[in-house]
Amino acid sequence: MLGELVSEIVLVDIQIEKTEGEVMDMNHGVSFVAPVKITAGTYSDAKGSDMVIITAGASQKKGEKRIDLLKRNTAIFKSIVDELMKYCRDDTIILVVTNPVDIMAYITYKLSGFSKNHIIGSGTVLDTSRLKYMISEHTNIDARNVHTYIIGEHGDTEVAAWSVTNIAGVSIDDYCSICKGCEVQNIEKNKLLQMTKDSAYEIIERKGATYYAVALAVRRIVECIIGNENSILTVSSLFNGQYGIDDVFLSVPTLVNAKGADRILEVPFSDKEISDLKKSASTIKGLIRDIGF
């Protein structure tokens, strides 16, 4: 709505009354943005949609193992995707945001039968933005001039691509060697990556959930697709042999346009980063096997 990207938004949720309240609240602000129709609806209202964004899922219970959460979310997704398939065209693009996003995107791909480029996970778009922020704070440079990627899983095995990290085209190591007081040595790199990984946990501990930055990340993905931008984002998409990895959703720099996740780019990361990317893939594959997919 705030991005003024689309002409119609339909919210679908099992909490019907809450959804109606959300819609009323949003509609009261339509005079401040470009014309948009916002309604509370049902799955049938997904008919003809250009995009469907899935954010629904179970919250992890205290003491609950990750595999148990996965099983509950898998059951929820079977219900959601079954309903969507009754109404969605095969050229509808489905963006999955629910965690663990790489696995849920893979499940959606398998359940829907849609083309691989039409199923996208939000991936590490937000993680990448978090790392850019951490580096910008460390170097006192506008985050928009920091260029880097978090690749792999959106989670504990994610990898910082330091080998291609740069500030205004200057490699991070070269930049810091000529800039007194902002050296990003290996110990600092490890610290910045860990801070990036821990960000969501810290926010959840303080306020219960993440809201704003992830919403901005989703908006960025949507505008790349709706606007056919041919932009590069670290969305999660299906690997078919890239970097020696197959049949798993992971995040690496990917061309995003009206076709969805159009093409995975094989960026020349360091050998260590590619090795860690493969370990990330192996972790996700193990969890997928555990839930029977």
XYZ file of C-alpha atoms in Angstrom:
293
model
C 0.000 0.000 0.000
C 2.669 2.542 0.993
C 4.808 1.498 -1.972
C 1.903 2.342 -4.323
C 2.731 -0.803 -6.299
C -0.641 -2.433 -6.958
C -4.255 -1.471 -7.530
C -5.871 -4.181 -5.411
C -4.863 -5.981 -2.194
C -6.852 -8.814 -0.611
C -6.030 -10.048 2.902
C -6.912 -13.664 3.702
C -6.603 -15.053 7.228
C -8.308 -17.557 9.508
C -8.770 -14.696 11.998
C -11.569 -13.092 10.007
C -12.499 -10.392 12.510
C -8.889 -9.280 12.961
C -8.422 -9.192 9.194
C -11.486 -7.000 8.792
C -10.033 -4.662 11.409
C -6.725 -4.490 9.561
C -8.513 -3.667 6.311
C -10.577 -0.912 7.949
C -7.430 0.582 9.469
C -5.584 0.546 6.132
C -8.525 1.929 4.159
C -8.706 4.945 6.445
C -5.339 6.007 5.007
C -6.073 5.589 1.295
C -6.293 9.344 0.774
C -2.547 9.541 1.503
C -1.447 7.107 -1.231
C -2.173 6.236 -4.855
C -5.640 4.744 -5.420
C -5.846 1.171 -4.126
C -8.679 -1.194 -3.227
C -8.085 -3.145 -0.009
C -10.495 -5.877 1.112
C -10.759 -8.863 3.428
C -11.503 -11.967 1.416
C -11.217 -15.714 0.955
C -9.034 -17.942 -1.193
C -11.456 -17.519 -4.111
C -10.422 -13.863 -4.243
C -6.936 -14.991 -5.280
C -8.373 -15.745 -8.705
C -6.566 -13.666 -11.311
C -3.892 -12.467 -8.896
C -0.501 -11.506 -10.279
C 1.113 -12.349 -6.946
C 0.262 -14.216 -3.770
C 2.330 -13.585 -0.638
C 2.224 -16.275 2.061
C 3.137 -15.123 5.555
C 0.934 -17.524 7.528
C 2.417 -20.140 9.815
C 2.680 -21.468 13.336
C 4.819 -19.769 15.975
C 7.497 -21.816 17.667
C 6.445 -22.933 21.135
C 8.775 -22.759 24.092
C 10.937 -25.874 24.151
C 9.652 -27.013 20.761
C 12.180 -28.559 18.396
C 12.632 -27.056 14.954
C 11.509 -30.269 13.269
C 8.197 -30.156 15.196
C 7.572 -26.580 14.051
C 8.422 -27.667 10.524
C 5.866 -30.466 10.652
C 3.141 -28.108 11.883
C 3.936 -25.499 9.245
C 4.019 -28.182 6.551
C 0.469 -29.193 7.478
C -0.609 -25.530 7.367
C 1.003 -25.057 3.956
C -0.674 -28.143 2.518
C -4.003 -26.560 3.397
C -3.042 -23.135 2.028
C -1.534 -24.362 -1.257
C -4.400 -26.791 -1.890
C -6.848 -23.892 -1.665
C -4.728 -21.528 -3.759
C -4.392 -24.071 -6.549
C -8.164 -24.012 -7.017
C -8.026 -20.374 -8.082
C -4.518 -19.297 -9.084
C -3.286 -19.265 -12.664
C -0.059 -21.116 -13.393
C 1.594 -17.769 -14.133
C 0.804 -16.409 -10.673
C 3.990 -15.738 -8.700
C 3.955 -17.009 -5.125
C 6.245 -15.302 -2.633
C 6.822 -17.274 0.579
C 7.841 -15.349 3.709
C 6.954 -17.916 6.400
C 9.913 -19.438 8.240
C 11.906 -21.552 7.792
C 11.483 -19.833 4.450
C 13.799 -21.975 2.278
C 12.027 -25.169 3.278
C 8.541 -23.665 3.066
C 9.293 -22.331 -0.425
C 10.483 -25.806 -1.473
C 7.303 -27.370 -0.072
C 5.181 -24.801 -1.932
C 7.042 -25.618 -5.145
C 6.439 -29.341 -4.702
C 2.779 -28.979 -3.728
C 1.861 -26.429 -6.397
C 3.580 -27.914 -9.436
C 4.264 -24.350 -10.591
C 7.292 -23.380 -12.648
C 10.393 -23.050 -10.462
C 10.827 -19.345 -11.192
C 7.257 -18.622 -10.046
C 7.907 -19.825 -6.481
C 10.183 -17.496 -4.508
C 11.215 -17.301 -0.882
C 12.052 -13.955 0.702
C 15.380 -15.613 1.437
C 18.246 -13.481 2.722
C 17.070 -10.157 1.295
C 16.532 -8.922 4.853
C 19.716 -10.568 6.181
C 21.699 -8.813 3.463
C 20.165 -5.482 4.457
C 21.027 -6.182 8.096
C 24.672 -6.831 7.216
C 24.795 -3.666 5.102
C 23.533 -1.750 8.117
C 26.127 -3.354 10.416
C 28.943 -2.467 8.000
C 27.607 1.059 7.497
C 27.583 1.628 11.251
C 31.125 0.242 11.517
C 32.515 2.355 8.682
C 30.262 5.424 9.020
C 29.169 5.100 5.379
C 25.638 5.352 3.981
C 24.234 1.803 3.883
C 23.187 2.371 0.266
C 26.872 2.571 -0.697
C 27.681 -0.739 1.000
C 27.443 -3.722 -1.345
C 27.435 -7.240 0.045
C 25.403 -10.451 0.201
C 24.274 -12.950 2.766
C 23.936 -16.269 0.921
C 22.662 -19.742 1.748
C 19.981 -20.475 4.299
C 17.920 -17.754 5.926
C 19.040 -18.977 9.302
C 21.944 -20.195 11.386
C 24.019 -21.581 8.479
C 23.876 -18.399 6.390
C 27.135 -17.167 4.870
C 28.525 -13.641 4.506
C 30.084 -13.157 1.060
C 33.049 -11.066 2.218
C 35.002 -11.859 -0.959
C 32.684 -9.601 -2.990
C 31.849 -7.060 -0.279
C 32.719 -3.516 -1.282
C 32.063 0.122 -0.497
C 31.435 2.212 -3.607
C 33.313 -0.341 -5.711
C 36.317 -0.605 -3.378
C 36.749 -3.996 -1.693
C 36.044 -3.934 2.018
C 39.659 -4.852 2.849
C 41.112 -2.172 0.570
C 38.656 0.420 1.817
C 39.496 -0.238 5.447
C 43.232 -0.188 4.787
C 42.991 3.435 3.641
C 40.395 4.492 6.210
C 41.765 4.902 9.714
C 39.629 3.623 12.546
C 37.276 1.393 10.542
C 39.305 -1.756 9.940
C 37.102 -4.799 9.344
C 39.498 -7.641 10.137
C 38.519 -11.307 10.366
C 37.517 -10.974 14.009
C 35.260 -8.042 13.131
C 33.835 -9.870 10.122
C 32.879 -12.815 12.322
C 31.350 -10.428 14.846
C 29.324 -8.584 12.190
C 28.032 -11.867 10.744
C 27.046 -13.131 14.190
C 25.264 -9.861 14.918
C 23.391 -10.277 11.642
C 22.384 -13.842 12.541
C 21.289 -12.823 16.044
C 19.288 -9.773 14.949
C 15.917 -11.477 14.656
C 16.354 -13.346 17.950
C 17.147 -10.089 19.747
C 14.167 -8.259 18.232
C 11.810 -11.131 19.060
C 13.095 -11.191 22.633
C 12.390 -7.470 22.982
C 9.079 -7.038 21.116
C 7.793 -10.505 20.203
C 8.280 -10.449 16.423
C 9.919 -8.588 13.545
C 7.675 -6.273 11.517
C 9.118 -3.296 9.713
C 12.362 -4.320 8.024
C 10.892 -7.597 6.756
C 7.916 -5.666 5.355
C 10.341 -3.374 3.515
C 12.198 -6.435 2.197
C 8.942 -7.928 0.889
C 8.015 -4.599 -0.684
C 11.409 -4.504 -2.446
C 10.889 -7.992 -3.886
C 7.365 -7.167 -5.046
C 8.379 -3.935 -6.761
C 11.142 -5.779 -8.638
C 8.555 -8.228 -9.966
C 5.656 -5.844 -10.614
C 8.016 -3.301 -12.188
C 9.951 -5.931 -14.194
C 13.128 -4.318 -12.870
C 15.749 -6.976 -13.668
C 17.235 -6.264 -10.248
C 19.609 -8.499 -8.300
C 18.297 -9.739 -4.956
C 19.215 -12.637 -2.684
C 15.796 -14.279 -2.894
C 15.483 -17.995 -2.217
C 14.916 -20.051 -5.353
C 15.420 -23.561 -6.691
C 18.969 -24.650 -7.484
C 19.503 -26.855 -10.537
C 23.232 -27.522 -10.427
C 24.495 -24.017 -9.660
C 27.617 -24.147 -7.467
C 27.264 -27.951 -7.598
C 23.980 -27.776 -5.648
C 20.709 -29.332 -6.784
C 17.046 -29.648 -5.702
C 16.993 -27.193 -2.810
C 15.910 -23.584 -2.261
C 18.733 -21.269 -1.198
C 19.640 -17.612 -1.517
C 22.342 -16.224 -3.784
C 22.296 -13.155 -6.058
C 19.375 -13.746 -8.411
C 17.891 -11.801 -11.333
C 14.359 -10.802 -10.327
C 11.813 -9.488 -12.829
C 8.263 -10.084 -14.072
C 9.121 -13.765 -14.571
C 9.900 -14.101 -10.864
C 13.265 -15.578 -9.939
C 14.464 -15.446 -13.514
C 18.078 -16.585 -13.193
C 20.542 -17.518 -10.468
C 23.863 -15.743 -10.960
C 26.989 -17.796 -10.263
C 29.056 -15.068 -8.619
C 32.734 -16.019 -8.152
C 32.668 -16.337 -4.381
C 35.708 -17.632 -2.509
C 36.254 -21.392 -2.215
C 35.462 -21.180 1.522
C 32.198 -19.339 0.885
C 31.113 -21.887 -1.734
C 32.020 -24.714 0.640
C 29.932 -23.092 3.389
C 27.083 -22.575 0.895
C 27.113 -26.314 0.177
C 27.034 -27.059 3.912
C 24.014 -24.778 4.218
C 22.316 -26.695 1.396
C 23.090 -30.000 3.096
C 21.506 -28.801 6.349
C 18.305 -27.781 4.608
C 18.123 -31.010 2.611
C 18.431 -33.009 5.822
C 15.455 -31.206 7.336
C 13.424 -31.665 4.153
C 14.086 -35.412 4.308
C 13.038 -35.452 7.961
C 9.566 -34.184 7.072
C 9.167 -36.592 4.173
C 9.627 -34.347 1.131
